[in-house]
């Protein structure tokens, strides 16, 4: 049986999860900071945190936070794909002996 379907399934799943994970993390962080901004006495912390996170994302997106999180997601998916391909290669290489 060919190992190509198993490799492609693993690679696609790794790419998808590696793309979604940082986007989900940043979204949860942004939502948490926004909710903190609604708590009396913590408005300044929530607003400053949200502003700083959006500025951080804008750095990677040439001024646009949405493009920044997309660039981070694509970069993480590329790293995940490379790691998955390397680990699959090592697994096949070690089992051949």
PDB file of C-alpha atoms in Angstrom:
ATOM      1  CA  UNK A   1       0.000   0.000   0.000  1.00  0.00           C
ATOM      2  CA  UNK A   2       1.234   3.461  -0.844  1.00  0.00           C
ATOM      3  CA  UNK A   3       2.254   5.824   1.920  1.00  0.00           C
ATOM      4  CA  UNK A   4       1.407   8.907  -0.144  1.00  0.00           C
ATOM      5  CA  UNK A   5      -2.284   9.169   0.960  1.00  0.00           C
ATOM      6  CA  UNK A   6      -1.282   8.933   4.625  1.00  0.00           C
ATOM      7  CA  UNK A   7       1.392  11.564   4.152  1.00  0.00           C
ATOM      8  CA  UNK A   8      -0.940  13.942   2.295  1.00  0.00           C
ATOM      9  CA  UNK A   9      -3.703  13.508   4.880  1.00  0.00           C
ATOM     10  CA  UNK A  10      -1.265  14.230   7.681  1.00  0.00           C
ATOM     11  CA  UNK A  11       0.220  17.195   5.824  1.00  0.00           C
ATOM     12  CA  UNK A  12      -3.146  18.810   5.044  1.00  0.00           C
ATOM     13  CA  UNK A  13      -4.349  18.348   8.618  1.00  0.00           C
ATOM     14  CA  UNK A  14      -1.123  19.819   9.985  1.00  0.00           C
ATOM     15  CA  UNK A  15      -1.312  22.814   7.640  1.00  0.00           C
ATOM     16  CA  UNK A  16      -4.929  23.473   8.574  1.00  0.00           C
ATOM     17  CA  UNK A  17      -4.378  23.214  12.320  1.00  0.00           C
ATOM     18  CA  UNK A  18      -1.165  25.239  12.179  1.00  0.00           C
ATOM     19  CA  UNK A  19      -3.004  27.991  10.320  1.00  0.00           C
ATOM     20  CA  UNK A  20      -6.014  28.090  12.641  1.00  0.00           C
ATOM     21  CA  UNK A  21      -4.137  27.886  15.969  1.00  0.00           C
ATOM     22  CA  UNK A  22      -2.455  31.350  15.945  1.00  0.00           C
ATOM     23  CA  UNK A  23      -5.590  32.984  14.533  1.00  0.00           C
ATOM     24  CA  UNK A  24      -7.660  31.434  17.300  1.00  0.00           C
ATOM     25  CA  UNK A  25      -5.086  32.426  19.920  1.00  0.00           C
ATOM     26  CA  UNK A  26      -5.008  36.062  18.787  1.00  0.00           C
ATOM     27  CA  UNK A  27      -8.806  36.182  18.552  1.00  0.00           C
ATOM     28  CA  UNK A  28      -9.212  34.856  22.097  1.00  0.00           C
ATOM     29  CA  UNK A  29      -6.573  37.290  23.344  1.00  0.00           C
ATOM     30  CA  UNK A  30      -8.270  40.207  21.603  1.00  0.00           C
ATOM     31  CA  UNK A  31     -11.692  39.174  22.945  1.00  0.00           C
ATOM     32  CA  UNK A  32     -10.289  38.830  26.467  1.00  0.00           C
ATOM     33  CA  UNK A  33      -8.717  42.271  26.317  1.00  0.00           C
ATOM     34  CA  UNK A  34     -11.952  43.722  24.989  1.00  0.00           C
ATOM     35  CA  UNK A  35     -13.935  42.169  27.844  1.00  0.00           C
ATOM     36  CA  UNK A  36     -11.386  43.480  30.358  1.00  0.00           C
ATOM     37  CA  UNK A  37     -12.061  46.920  28.908  1.00  0.00           C
ATOM     38  CA  UNK A  38     -15.677  46.666  30.088  1.00  0.00           C
ATOM     39  CA  UNK A  39     -14.726  45.992  33.730  1.00  0.00           C
ATOM     40  CA  UNK A  40     -14.922  49.181  35.832  1.00  0.00           C
ATOM     41  CA  UNK A  41     -11.454  50.303  36.837  1.00  0.00           C
ATOM     42  CA  UNK A  42      -9.719  48.214  34.169  1.00  0.00           C
ATOM     43  CA  UNK A  43     -10.857  50.149  31.092  1.00  0.00           C
ATOM     44  CA  UNK A  44      -7.420  51.644  30.512  1.00  0.00           C
ATOM     45  CA  UNK A  45      -5.693  48.247  30.685  1.00  0.00           C
ATOM     46  CA  UNK A  46      -8.170  46.649  28.287  1.00  0.00           C
ATOM     47  CA  UNK A  47      -8.001  49.523  25.819  1.00  0.00           C
ATOM     48  CA  UNK A  48      -4.199  49.733  25.950  1.00  0.00           C
ATOM     49  CA  UNK A  49      -3.861  45.974  25.518  1.00  0.00           C
ATOM     50  CA  UNK A  50      -6.243  45.927  22.553  1.00  0.00           C
ATOM     51  CA  UNK A  51      -4.440  48.844  20.930  1.00  0.00           C
ATOM     52  CA  UNK A  52      -1.024  47.248  21.416  1.00  0.00           C
ATOM     53  CA  UNK A  53      -2.191  43.885  20.045  1.00  0.00           C
ATOM     54  CA  UNK A  54      -3.677  45.544  16.959  1.00  0.00           C
ATOM     55  CA  UNK A  55      -0.451  47.527  16.455  1.00  0.00           C
ATOM     56  CA  UNK A  56       1.561  44.303  16.769  1.00  0.00           C
ATOM     57  CA  UNK A  57      -0.584  42.601  14.147  1.00  0.00           C
ATOM     58  CA  UNK A  58      -0.412  45.670  11.893  1.00  0.00           C
ATOM     59  CA  UNK A  59       3.389  45.381  11.830  1.00  0.00           C
ATOM     60  CA  UNK A  60       3.118  42.014  10.081  1.00  0.00           C
ATOM     61  CA  UNK A  61       0.324  43.167   7.780  1.00  0.00           C
ATOM     62  CA  UNK A  62       1.794  46.388   6.405  1.00  0.00           C
ATOM     63  CA  UNK A  63      -0.544  48.480   8.513  1.00  0.00           C
ATOM     64  CA  UNK A  64      -3.563  46.162   8.464  1.00  0.00           C
ATOM     65  CA  UNK A  65      -4.128  43.912  11.526  1.00  0.00           C
ATOM     66  CA  UNK A  66      -6.244  41.421   9.537  1.00  0.00           C
ATOM     67  CA  UNK A  67      -3.443  40.954   7.009  1.00  0.00           C
ATOM     68  CA  UNK A  68      -1.004  40.620   9.912  1.00  0.00           C
ATOM     69  CA  UNK A  69      -2.860  37.730  11.508  1.00  0.00           C
ATOM     70  CA  UNK A  70      -3.195  36.111   8.072  1.00  0.00           C
ATOM     71  CA  UNK A  71       0.569  36.390   7.500  1.00  0.00           C
ATOM     72  CA  UNK A  72       1.246  34.893  10.933  1.00  0.00           C
ATOM     73  CA  UNK A  73      -1.194  32.067  10.174  1.00  0.00           C
ATOM     74  CA  UNK A  74       0.406  31.300   6.814  1.00  0.00           C
ATOM     75  CA  UNK A  75       3.875  31.366   8.362  1.00  0.00           C
ATOM     76  CA  UNK A  76       2.863  28.992  11.136  1.00  0.00           C
ATOM     77  CA  UNK A  77       1.230  26.655   8.600  1.00  0.00           C
ATOM     78  CA  UNK A  78       4.431  26.620   6.539  1.00  0.00           C
ATOM     79  CA  UNK A  79       6.511  25.793   9.608  1.00  0.00           C
ATOM     80  CA  UNK A  80       4.028  23.093  10.605  1.00  0.00           C
ATOM     81  CA  UNK A  81       4.142  21.579   7.115  1.00  0.00           C
ATOM     82  CA  UNK A  82       7.943  21.543   7.117  1.00  0.00           C
ATOM     83  CA  UNK A  83       8.019  19.945  10.554  1.00  0.00           C
ATOM     84  CA  UNK A  84       5.445  17.322   9.527  1.00  0.00           C
ATOM     85  CA  UNK A  85       7.336  16.488   6.341  1.00  0.00           C
ATOM     86  CA  UNK A  86      10.598  16.179   8.290  1.00  0.00           C
ATOM     87  CA  UNK A  87       9.089  13.985  10.978  1.00  0.00           C
ATOM     88  CA  UNK A  88       7.424  11.782   8.334  1.00  0.00           C
ATOM     89  CA  UNK A  89      10.762  11.441   6.557  1.00  0.00           C
ATOM     90  CA  UNK A  90      12.533  10.535   9.806  1.00  0.00           C
ATOM     91  CA  UNK A  91       9.823   8.027  10.682  1.00  0.00           C
ATOM     92  CA  UNK A  92      10.145   6.344   7.272  1.00  0.00           C
ATOM     93  CA  UNK A  93      13.932   6.441   7.444  1.00  0.00           C
ATOM     94  CA  UNK A  94      14.072   4.847  10.897  1.00  0.00           C
ATOM     95  CA  UNK A  95      11.591   2.101   9.990  1.00  0.00           C
ATOM     96  CA  UNK A  96      13.520   1.061   6.865  1.00  0.00           C
ATOM     97  CA  UNK A  97      16.407  -0.308   8.925  1.00  0.00           C
TER      98      UNK A  97
END
